[in-house]
Amino acid sequence: MKLITHNILMCNKKGCTKNNFPLRLVVKQYADYEADNAQEYSANLMTRLLEKLDWNALKITVATLPDWGIALPDAVTPELAKDEAFLQSLHMLLVRRQIIDGEMVCPNCERSYEIKNGIANMLLQEDEV
Amino acid sequence: MNHRPEQVAPADVFYGVDEAKKYTQNTRMIQIQRTITKRALQMLAIPKGQHRMILDIGCGSGISGSVLSQKGHMWVGMDISHAMLDVAAERGPEGGVEGDLIHSDMGHGFGYRAGTFDGAVSISALQWLCSAEKKAQNPYKRLNKFFSSLYACLIKGARCSFQFYPSGPEQVEMITSSAMKAGFTGGLIVDYPNSKKAKKYYLFLMAGYSEEIMQEAKTVIMPEAKTGSGDSEDESSEDDSDDEMDSDEEKEEDSEESEQEERIDVKGKQRKDFKKAFQKKVASLALPTKGIQKREKFGGKVKDRKWILRKKDRQRRQGKLVRPDTKYSGRKRPGSFF
Ligand SMILES: C[S@@+](CC[C@H](N)C(=O)[O-])C[C@H]1O[C@@H](n2cnc3c(N)ncnc32)[C@H](O)[C@@H]1O
Ligand SMILES: [Zn+2]
C-alpha cells in the first residue's frame, strides 16, 4: 500500500464520521519499488495527485515515522509544485514506497485496519456498517 | 450454464482460491477482461498522455488494473475476495499490477476522501450487488450505499464505466435508479447488441457536470474539433502510439486481442438509453462511441507500428525479468529533496 492511498482513506465504520482522518499509520515493514517496476513518474500525474493530497495529513504521518528521516516542507508553495526535483521526490515517497506490513488506526474510534502483504484490509463486519 | 454465479454463493466464497486460479491460467478469460477494460477506459475519455487517479471496483486479480497501469494511470482497486486480491498482489508491479489493493465490500460503501478519483471502472462485478451476500443484507440498501459513497469520492464531472452482466431488465432498473438517486447521470451502453455471446452492458455514469471534463472528452472523441482542419491521419497514429503503450504481459495473445478490438470497431456499437431523465442527458453528450469509428478508419496503417512497438516492448521487458522477491530495491531515502 502506498502513502498516497493512506492519504485518501478515512475510517468507514458506522457512526464514525468526524475526526476519522488521517488514520494513524503503523509501519512494520516497508520497501521501495525499483524504478523499473513502479508506476512510472509522470509530471502531470504528480501535479494531479498533489492537488488531491492532504499535505497536512501527510506531514503528520511522516512525522510519526522518524526512521524514514524525511522532513517535509511546511506547505507546498506554487513554485514548489512546479519543481521537478520536488515532484520526483514526492513520487518516490507516495508511489514507490510500499507499506507491506502494518496497520492503520482510526484516531476517532480506534478501529484498526490491517495491512498485510501490501493489501489494506478495510472490510467491515456487518454490525459495523 | 443456467446458474448465475451470484445466485450460487456469496462473492467472497465464489471467488475462492480455485476460481482465482482461473484468472492466472485461463488466457481467454484474461483476454476478455483486458478487452473489456480497454473499452471501459475509452469511455472515460481521458486525453492521451494524461494520467489519472482511477478507482477499480471489484479489481479482483488485477487484470483490469494492469490495463490502467499500462496507460500510466494510478489506481486503487477494491475487492471482497481475498483469494483474488492475493493473485493481484502476487502479480505485483512486475505483472503490471501497480495500483493499490484494498480488501472491502463495495456494498458497505467506502470512505475515500471527497474528490479523490478522476474516474472509476468496474469489470464484471456490479451484478453481485443485486443479490444479498448474506441473509441480513438488503440489496437496495447496498446499492444505495455503494453509489452514494462513489459519488462522494469522485471529482465533479468524473466519468465511470461499469461493465456488468445484468440478469434482466429489472436488475438494470434496480442499478440505474440507485445510481440516479445518488446524483449520477448517464446511460446504458450496449456493445454487440445483436450478438448473444459478445453482447456487453456498460453502465456509463457522470458525477455531475464539469465543463472542463466535457471539453476534455471532446478532444478525445472528436480530434478534428481540436485542430480545426488539422491532419486527422497524424492524430490517428498518435492515438495509436498511445494505445501501444499498453503492450502487455500476455504477449502471445496480443495479436488476437488487437484483432478482437478491430472487430469491435467494425461491428460498431449501439447505445441504448434508459429512463427519460438519463436519456436526455446522454443524448446531449458526446459519447465515446464515436472515437472507435475513427480508429477503424486508420486501422490498417496503425497495425504495423503497433506490432513493432509491441515487439520492442516485449523484448525490453524480457531483458528486465526480475524475480518477485527482488521487486523492491534496497531501502533508501525518498529522493534527494526532503
Ligand atoms: C469477474 S471478477 C473481476 C475480475 C477483475 N476485473 C480482474 O481483473 O481480475 C468480479 C470481481 O468482483 C468482486 N466482487 C463481487 N462482489 C463484490 C463486492 N460486494 N465488493 C467488492 N468486490 C466484489 C469479486 O470478488 C470478483 O473479484
Ligand atoms: Zn473510526
Coordinates of C-alpha atoms and ligand atoms in Angstrom, one line a residue:
Chain A
M1 CA 0.0 0.0 0.0
K2 CA 1.2 3.4 -0.9
L3 CA 1.3 6.6 1.1
I4 CA -0.9 8.2 -1.4
T5 CA -3.6 5.6 -0.7
H6 CA -3.2 6.2 3.0
N7 CA -3.8 9.8 2.3
I8 CA -7.2 9.2 0.9
L9 CA -8.5 6.7 3.4
M10 CA -11.0 7.6 6.1
C11 CA -12.5 5.3 8.7
N12 CA -15.7 4.0 7.3
K13 CA -17.1 2.4 10.4
K14 CA -20.8 3.1 11.2
G15 CA -21.2 6.4 13.1
C16 CA -17.6 7.3 12.7
T17 CA -17.9 10.5 10.6
K18 CA -15.8 13.0 12.5
N19 CA -12.1 13.2 13.2
N20 CA -11.7 9.9 11.3
F21 CA -8.7 11.1 9.2
P22 CA -5.8 10.6 8.8
L23 CA -5.7 7.1 10.1
R24 CA -2.7 6.5 12.4
L25 CA -0.2 4.6 10.3
V26 CA 1.9 1.9 12.0
V27 CA 4.6 0.5 9.7
K28 CA 6.1 -2.9 10.5
Q29 CA 7.6 -3.4 7.1
Y30 CA 8.1 -1.2 4.1
A31 CA 10.2 -1.3 0.9
D32 CA 10.7 0.8 -2.2
Y33 CA 9.8 -0.5 -5.6
E34 CA 12.6 -0.5 -8.2
A35 CA 12.0 2.4 -10.6
D36 CA 11.6 -0.1 -13.4
N37 CA 8.7 -1.8 -11.6
A38 CA 6.9 1.0 -10.1
Q39 CA 4.3 3.2 -11.7
E40 CA 6.3 5.4 -14.0
Y41 CA 6.9 9.0 -13.0
S42 CA 4.6 11.4 -14.8
A43 CA 4.7 15.1 -14.1
N44 CA 1.0 15.5 -14.9
L45 CA 0.0 12.7 -12.6
M46 CA 2.1 14.1 -9.8
T47 CA 0.6 17.5 -10.2
R48 CA -2.8 16.0 -10.1
L49 CA -2.0 13.9 -7.0
L50 CA -0.6 17.0 -5.4
E51 CA -3.9 18.8 -5.8
K52 CA -5.7 15.9 -4.1
L53 CA -3.2 15.4 -1.4
D54 CA -3.9 16.5 2.1
W55 CA -0.5 17.8 2.8
N56 CA -1.0 18.3 6.5
A57 CA -2.1 14.7 6.9
L58 CA 1.0 13.5 5.0
K59 CA 3.2 15.7 7.2
I60 CA 1.7 14.4 10.4
T61 CA 2.0 10.8 9.2
V62 CA 5.6 11.1 8.1
A63 CA 6.4 12.8 11.4
T64 CA 5.4 9.6 13.2
L65 CA 7.9 7.6 11.2
P66 CA 11.2 9.1 12.3
D67 CA 13.3 6.3 11.0
W68 CA 12.4 7.4 7.5
G69 CA 14.4 10.5 8.1
I70 CA 12.1 12.7 6.0
A71 CA 11.5 16.3 6.7
L72 CA 8.7 17.7 4.5
P73 CA 8.3 21.4 3.9
D74 CA 5.5 23.1 5.9
A75 CA 3.5 23.9 2.8
V76 CA 3.6 23.3 -0.9
T77 CA 4.1 26.7 -2.5
P78 CA 3.1 27.2 -6.1
E79 CA 6.8 27.4 -7.0
L80 CA 7.4 24.1 -5.2
A81 CA 4.5 22.5 -7.0
K82 CA 6.4 23.1 -10.3
D83 CA 9.7 22.0 -9.1
E84 CA 10.7 18.8 -10.9
A85 CA 13.1 17.7 -8.1
F86 CA 10.3 18.1 -5.6
L87 CA 7.8 16.1 -7.7
Q88 CA 10.3 13.4 -8.3
S89 CA 10.9 13.1 -4.5
L90 CA 7.2 13.1 -3.9
H91 CA 6.9 10.3 -6.5
M92 CA 9.4 8.3 -4.5
L93 CA 7.6 8.9 -1.3
L94 CA 4.0 8.5 -2.4
V95 CA 4.2 6.0 -5.2
R96 CA 7.4 3.9 -5.0
R97 CA 7.4 3.3 -1.3
Q98 CA 5.2 0.5 -0.2
I99 CA 3.8 -0.4 3.2
I100 CA 4.0 -4.2 3.2
D101 CA 3.0 -4.9 6.8
G102 CA 1.4 -2.7 9.4
E103 CA -1.9 -1.2 10.4
M104 CA -4.0 1.9 10.3
V105 CA -5.8 3.0 13.4
C106 CA -8.8 5.4 13.4
P107 CA -8.0 8.5 15.5
N108 CA -11.6 8.7 16.5
C109 CA -13.0 5.2 17.2
E110 CA -9.7 3.3 17.4
R111 CA -10.8 0.7 14.9
S112 CA -7.7 -0.9 13.4
Y113 CA -7.3 -1.8 9.8
E114 CA -4.5 -4.3 9.0
I115 CA -2.1 -4.1 6.1
K116 CA -0.7 -7.5 5.2
N117 CA 1.3 -8.4 2.1
G118 CA 0.7 -4.8 1.0
I119 CA -3.1 -5.3 1.0
A120 CA -5.1 -2.9 3.2
N121 CA -8.0 -4.7 4.9
M122 CA -10.8 -2.2 5.2
L123 CA -13.5 -4.8 5.3
L124 CA -16.1 -4.1 7.9
Q125 CA -18.2 -6.5 9.9
E126 CA -21.9 -6.4 9.2
D127 CA -22.6 -4.7 12.5
E128 CA -20.1 -2.0 11.7
V129 CA -22.0 -0.9 8.6
Chain B
M1 CA -24.9 -22.7 -17.5
N2 CA -28.2 -21.6 -16.1
H3 CA -26.8 -20.8 -12.8
R4 CA -25.6 -17.3 -12.4
P5 CA -22.6 -17.4 -10.0
E6 CA -24.1 -14.7 -7.8
Q7 CA -27.0 -17.0 -7.1
V8 CA -24.8 -19.9 -6.1
A9 CA -22.6 -18.4 -3.4
P10 CA -21.5 -15.1 -1.9
A11 CA -18.7 -13.4 -3.9
D12 CA -16.0 -14.0 -1.4
V13 CA -16.9 -17.7 -1.4
F14 CA -17.4 -18.0 -5.2
Y15 CA -14.1 -16.2 -5.9
G16 CA -12.1 -18.6 -3.7
V17 CA -8.7 -20.0 -4.4
D18 CA -9.8 -22.2 -7.3
E19 CA -11.8 -19.5 -9.1
A20 CA -8.9 -17.0 -8.5
K21 CA -6.5 -19.5 -10.1
K22 CA -8.5 -19.3 -13.3
Y23 CA -7.6 -15.7 -13.6
T24 CA -4.0 -16.6 -13.8
Q25 CA -4.3 -19.6 -16.1
N26 CA -7.3 -19.1 -18.4
T27 CA -5.9 -17.0 -21.1
R28 CA -9.2 -16.5 -22.8
M29 CA -10.7 -15.1 -19.6
I30 CA -7.7 -12.8 -19.1
Q31 CA -8.1 -11.6 -22.6
I32 CA -11.7 -10.8 -22.3
Q33 CA -11.1 -8.9 -19.0
R34 CA -8.5 -6.9 -20.8
T35 CA -10.6 -6.1 -23.8
I36 CA -13.5 -5.0 -21.7
T37 CA -11.2 -2.8 -19.5
K38 CA -9.9 -1.1 -22.6
R39 CA -13.4 -0.4 -23.8
A40 CA -14.4 0.9 -20.3
L41 CA -11.3 3.1 -20.1
Q42 CA -12.1 4.5 -23.5
M43 CA -15.5 5.7 -22.2
L44 CA -13.7 7.7 -19.5
A45 CA -12.4 9.8 -22.5
I46 CA -9.1 10.7 -20.8
P47 CA -6.9 12.7 -23.2
K48 CA -3.8 10.9 -24.3
G49 CA -0.7 11.5 -22.3
Q50 CA -2.8 12.4 -19.3
H51 CA -2.6 10.2 -16.3
R52 CA -5.3 10.0 -13.7
M53 CA -6.3 8.5 -10.4
I54 CA -8.9 5.8 -11.0
L55 CA -10.9 3.5 -8.8
D56 CA -11.3 -0.1 -9.9
I57 CA -14.3 -1.7 -8.2
G58 CA -14.1 -5.4 -8.0
C59 CA -10.5 -5.3 -9.1
G60 CA -10.0 -9.0 -8.5
S61 CA -6.8 -10.4 -9.8
G62 CA -5.7 -7.1 -11.2
I63 CA -6.1 -7.8 -14.9
S64 CA -8.2 -4.7 -15.3
G65 CA -5.8 -2.8 -13.2
S66 CA -2.9 -3.8 -15.3
V67 CA -4.6 -2.2 -18.3
L68 CA -4.9 1.0 -16.3
S69 CA -1.3 0.8 -15.3
Q70 CA -0.1 0.3 -18.8
K71 CA -1.9 3.5 -19.8
G72 CA 0.0 5.2 -17.0
H73 CA -2.9 5.7 -14.7
M74 CA -2.7 5.4 -11.0
W75 CA -5.4 3.2 -9.4
V76 CA -6.9 1.9 -6.3
G77 CA -8.7 -1.4 -6.5
M78 CA -11.2 -2.8 -4.1
D79 CA -12.4 -6.4 -3.9
I80 CA -14.3 -8.6 -1.4
S81 CA -12.4 -11.7 -2.3
H82 CA -9.1 -12.2 -0.6
A83 CA -8.1 -15.0 -2.9
M84 CA -8.5 -12.7 -5.9
L85 CA -6.5 -9.9 -4.2
D86 CA -3.8 -12.4 -3.4
V87 CA -3.5 -13.2 -7.0
A88 CA -3.3 -9.5 -7.8
A89 CA -0.6 -9.0 -5.1
E90 CA 1.3 -12.0 -6.5
R91 CA 1.3 -10.4 -9.9
G92 CA 2.6 -7.2 -8.4
P93 CA 4.1 -4.4 -10.4
E94 CA 6.2 -6.8 -12.5
G95 CA 2.9 -8.4 -13.6
G96 CA 1.6 -4.9 -14.4
V97 CA -0.4 -4.5 -11.2
E98 CA 1.0 -1.2 -10.0
G99 CA -2.1 0.0 -8.2
D100 CA -3.1 -0.4 -4.6
L101 CA -5.3 -3.2 -3.3
I102 CA -8.0 -2.8 -0.7
H103 CA -10.0 -5.6 0.8
S104 CA -13.5 -4.3 1.2
D105 CA -17.1 -4.9 0.3
M106 CA -18.5 -2.3 -2.1
G107 CA -21.9 -2.9 -0.7
H108 CA -20.6 -1.4 2.6
G109 CA -19.8 1.9 0.9
F110 CA -16.3 3.3 1.3
G111 CA -14.5 6.2 2.9
Y112 CA -12.3 7.7 0.3
R113 CA -11.9 11.4 0.7
A114 CA -14.0 13.7 -1.5
G115 CA -12.6 14.4 -4.9
T116 CA -10.1 11.6 -4.8
F117 CA -10.9 9.8 -8.0
D118 CA -10.9 11.2 -11.5
G119 CA -12.9 8.3 -12.7
A120 CA -14.0 4.7 -12.0
V121 CA -14.2 1.4 -13.8
S122 CA -15.7 -1.9 -12.8
I123 CA -15.4 -5.1 -14.8
S124 CA -17.9 -7.8 -14.4
A125 CA -18.7 -7.1 -10.8
L126 CA -21.7 -4.9 -10.4
Q127 CA -24.3 -7.6 -10.8
W128 CA -23.1 -9.0 -7.5
L129 CA -24.6 -6.1 -5.7
C130 CA -28.1 -7.2 -6.7
S131 CA -28.1 -10.3 -4.7
A132 CA -27.7 -10.4 -1.0
E133 CA -24.4 -11.8 0.2
K134 CA -25.8 -12.7 3.5
K135 CA -29.4 -13.2 4.6
A136 CA -29.4 -10.0 6.6
Q137 CA -28.4 -7.9 3.7
N138 CA -30.7 -5.7 1.6
P139 CA -29.5 -5.3 -2.0
Y140 CA -31.3 -2.0 -2.3
K141 CA -29.5 -0.6 0.7
R142 CA -26.2 -1.9 -0.5
L143 CA -26.7 -0.4 -3.9
N144 CA -27.5 3.0 -2.4
K145 CA -24.6 2.8 -0.1
F146 CA -22.3 2.0 -2.9
F147 CA -23.4 4.7 -5.3
S148 CA -23.6 7.4 -2.7
S149 CA -20.1 6.8 -1.4
L150 CA -18.9 6.5 -5.0
Y151 CA -20.4 9.9 -5.9
A152 CA -18.8 11.4 -2.8
C153 CA -15.2 10.3 -3.7
L154 CA -15.3 11.4 -7.3
I155 CA -14.3 14.8 -8.7
K156 CA -17.1 16.8 -10.2
G157 CA -18.0 15.6 -13.7
A158 CA -15.9 12.4 -13.3
R159 CA -16.9 9.5 -15.6
C160 CA -17.5 5.9 -14.7
S161 CA -17.8 2.9 -16.8
F162 CA -19.1 -0.3 -15.3
Q163 CA -19.4 -3.4 -17.4
F164 CA -21.7 -5.9 -15.8
Y165 CA -23.9 -8.9 -16.5
P166 CA -27.5 -8.0 -15.6
S167 CA -29.8 -10.9 -15.1
G168 CA -32.6 -9.0 -16.8
P169 CA -34.2 -5.6 -17.2
E170 CA -35.3 -5.5 -13.6
Q171 CA -31.7 -5.6 -12.5
V172 CA -30.7 -2.9 -14.9
E173 CA -33.6 -0.8 -13.5
M174 CA -32.6 -1.6 -9.9
I175 CA -29.0 -0.5 -10.5
T176 CA -29.7 2.6 -12.6
S177 CA -32.4 4.0 -10.3
S178 CA -30.0 3.7 -7.4
A179 CA -27.3 5.5 -9.4
M180 CA -29.7 8.3 -10.3
K181 CA -30.7 8.6 -6.7
A182 CA -27.1 9.2 -5.7
G183 CA -27.0 12.0 -8.3
F184 CA -25.4 10.4 -11.3
T185 CA -26.5 10.9 -14.8
G186 CA -25.6 8.6 -17.6
G187 CA -26.9 5.7 -19.7
L188 CA -26.6 2.1 -20.6
I189 CA -24.2 1.3 -23.5
V190 CA -24.7 -2.0 -25.2
D191 CA -21.9 -3.3 -27.3
Y192 CA -22.7 -6.0 -29.9
P193 CA -26.4 -5.8 -29.2
N194 CA -27.1 -8.5 -31.7
S195 CA -24.6 -11.0 -30.7
K196 CA -25.6 -13.3 -28.0
K197 CA -22.1 -14.1 -27.0
A198 CA -20.3 -10.8 -27.4
K199 CA -23.1 -8.6 -26.1
K200 CA -21.8 -6.4 -23.2
Y201 CA -23.5 -4.0 -21.0
Y202 CA -21.8 -0.9 -19.7
L203 CA -23.3 1.5 -17.2
F204 CA -21.9 4.8 -18.1
L205 CA -22.1 7.4 -15.3
M206 CA -21.2 11.0 -14.7
A207 CA -20.9 12.6 -11.3
G208 CA -22.4 15.9 -12.1
Y209 CA -21.3 18.3 -14.8
S210 CA -17.9 19.8 -15.4
E211 CA -17.3 22.0 -18.4
E212 CA -13.6 21.2 -18.2
I213 CA -14.2 17.5 -18.4
M214 CA -16.7 17.8 -21.2
Q215 CA -14.3 19.9 -23.2
E216 CA -11.6 17.4 -22.5
A217 CA -13.7 14.5 -23.6
K218 CA -14.5 16.2 -26.8
T219 CA -10.8 16.4 -27.7
V220 CA -10.7 12.6 -27.2
I221 CA -13.9 11.8 -29.1
M222 CA -13.6 14.3 -31.9
P223 CA -10.0 15.1 -32.5
E224 CA -10.9 17.1 -35.6
A225 CA -12.6 19.6 -33.4
K226 CA -9.3 20.3 -31.7
T227 CA -7.3 21.2 -34.7
G228 CA -10.0 22.5 -36.9
S229 CA -8.9 21.3 -40.4
G230 CA -5.9 19.5 -38.9
D231 CA -4.4 16.4 -40.3
S232 CA -6.5 13.7 -38.8
E233 CA -4.2 11.0 -40.0
D234 CA -1.4 12.3 -37.9
E235 CA -3.7 12.3 -34.9
S236 CA -4.7 8.9 -35.5
S237 CA -1.2 7.5 -35.5
E238 CA -0.5 9.4 -32.4
D239 CA -3.6 8.0 -30.9
D240 CA -2.3 4.6 -31.6
S241 CA 1.1 5.1 -30.3
D242 CA -0.6 5.9 -27.1
D243 CA -2.6 2.7 -27.4
E244 CA 0.6 0.9 -27.9
M245 CA 1.9 1.9 -24.5
D246 CA -0.1 -1.0 -23.5
S247 CA 1.9 -3.8 -24.8
D248 CA 1.2 -6.4 -22.3
E249 CA 2.4 -9.3 -20.3
E250 CA 0.2 -11.8 -22.2
K251 CA 2.1 -11.2 -25.3
E252 CA 1.1 -14.3 -27.1
E253 CA -2.5 -13.1 -27.1
D254 CA -1.7 -9.6 -28.2
S255 CA -2.3 -10.1 -31.9
E256 CA -5.5 -11.9 -31.1
E257 CA -6.5 -9.2 -28.8
S258 CA -5.9 -6.4 -31.2
E259 CA -7.9 -8.3 -33.8
Q260 CA -10.7 -8.5 -31.4
E261 CA -10.5 -4.8 -30.8
E262 CA -10.7 -4.3 -34.5
R263 CA -13.7 -6.4 -34.7
I264 CA -15.3 -4.3 -32.1
D265 CA -14.6 -1.3 -34.3
V266 CA -16.0 -2.8 -37.4
K267 CA -19.2 -4.1 -35.8
G268 CA -19.8 -0.8 -34.2
K269 CA -21.7 -0.1 -31.0
Q270 CA -25.2 0.6 -30.3
R271 CA -26.3 2.7 -27.4
K272 CA -29.4 2.1 -25.5
D273 CA -30.5 4.7 -23.1
F274 CA -32.8 4.1 -20.3
K275 CA -35.1 6.3 -18.3
K276 CA -36.1 9.6 -19.6
A277 CA -34.0 11.6 -17.3
F278 CA -30.9 9.7 -18.3
Q279 CA -31.9 9.7 -21.9
K280 CA -32.0 13.5 -22.3
K281 CA -28.6 14.0 -20.7
V282 CA -27.0 11.2 -22.7
A283 CA -28.4 12.4 -25.9
S284 CA -26.8 15.8 -25.4
L285 CA -23.4 14.5 -24.6
A286 CA -20.7 13.3 -26.8
L287 CA -20.4 9.7 -26.0
P288 CA -17.1 8.0 -26.7
T289 CA -18.7 5.6 -29.2
K290 CA -17.6 7.9 -31.9
G291 CA -13.9 7.5 -31.1
I292 CA -14.0 3.9 -32.1
Q293 CA -15.1 4.5 -35.5
K294 CA -12.3 6.9 -36.0
R295 CA -9.8 4.3 -35.1
E296 CA -11.4 1.9 -37.5
K297 CA -10.7 4.2 -40.4
F298 CA -7.0 4.2 -39.9
G299 CA -6.7 0.7 -38.6
G300 CA -4.6 -0.8 -41.3
K301 CA -1.8 1.6 -41.2
V302 CA -1.5 1.6 -37.5
K303 CA -1.1 -2.1 -37.1
D304 CA 2.4 -2.4 -38.3
R305 CA 3.6 0.3 -36.0
K306 CA 1.6 -1.3 -33.2
W307 CA 3.2 -4.6 -33.9
I308 CA 6.8 -3.2 -33.8
L309 CA 6.2 -1.3 -30.7
R310 CA 4.7 -4.4 -29.0
K311 CA 7.7 -6.5 -30.1
K312 CA 10.1 -3.9 -28.8
D313 CA 8.4 -3.6 -25.5
R314 CA 8.2 -7.4 -25.2
Q315 CA 12.0 -7.6 -25.7
R316 CA 12.6 -4.8 -23.3
R317 CA 10.5 -6.4 -20.7
Q318 CA 12.1 -9.8 -21.2
G319 CA 15.5 -8.4 -20.7
K320 CA 14.3 -7.0 -17.4
L321 CA 12.7 -10.0 -15.9
V322 CA 13.1 -9.9 -12.2
R323 CA 12.2 -12.4 -9.6
P324 CA 9.3 -11.5 -7.3
D325 CA 11.4 -11.3 -4.2
T326 CA 13.6 -8.7 -5.8
K327 CA 10.9 -6.3 -6.9
Y328 CA 11.9 -4.0 -4.2
S329 CA 15.1 -2.1 -4.2
G330 CA 17.1 -1.5 -1.0
R331 CA 15.5 1.0 1.3
K332 CA 16.6 4.4 0.6
R333 CA 15.6 7.9 1.3
P334 CA 12.9 9.0 -1.0
G335 CA 14.7 11.2 -3.4
S336 CA 17.1 14.0 -2.6
F337 CA 14.6 16.7 -2.0
F338 CA 13.3 16.2 1.5
Ligands
LIG1 C1 -15.2 -11.1 -12.8 S1 -14.3 -10.6 -11.4 C2 -13.4 -9.2 -11.8 C3 -12.0 -9.5 -12.2 C4 -11.1 -8.3 -12.2 N1 -11.6 -7.2 -13.0 C5 -9.8 -8.8 -12.6 O1 -9.1 -8.1 -13.4 O2 -9.3 -9.8 -12.2 C6 -15.5 -9.9 -10.3 C7 -14.9 -9.4 -9.0 O3 -15.9 -8.7 -8.3 C8 -15.7 -9.0 -6.9 N2 -16.9 -8.6 -6.1 C9 -18.1 -9.2 -6.1 N3 -18.8 -8.7 -5.1 C10 -18.1 -7.7 -4.6 C11 -18.4 -6.7 -3.5 N4 -19.5 -6.7 -2.9 N5 -17.4 -5.9 -3.2 C12 -16.2 -5.9 -3.8 N6 -15.9 -6.7 -4.8 C13 -16.9 -7.6 -5.2 C14 -15.3 -10.4 -6.9 O4 -14.7 -10.8 -5.7 C15 -14.5 -10.6 -8.1 O5 -13.1 -10.5 -7.9
ZN2 ZN -13.4 5.3 13.1

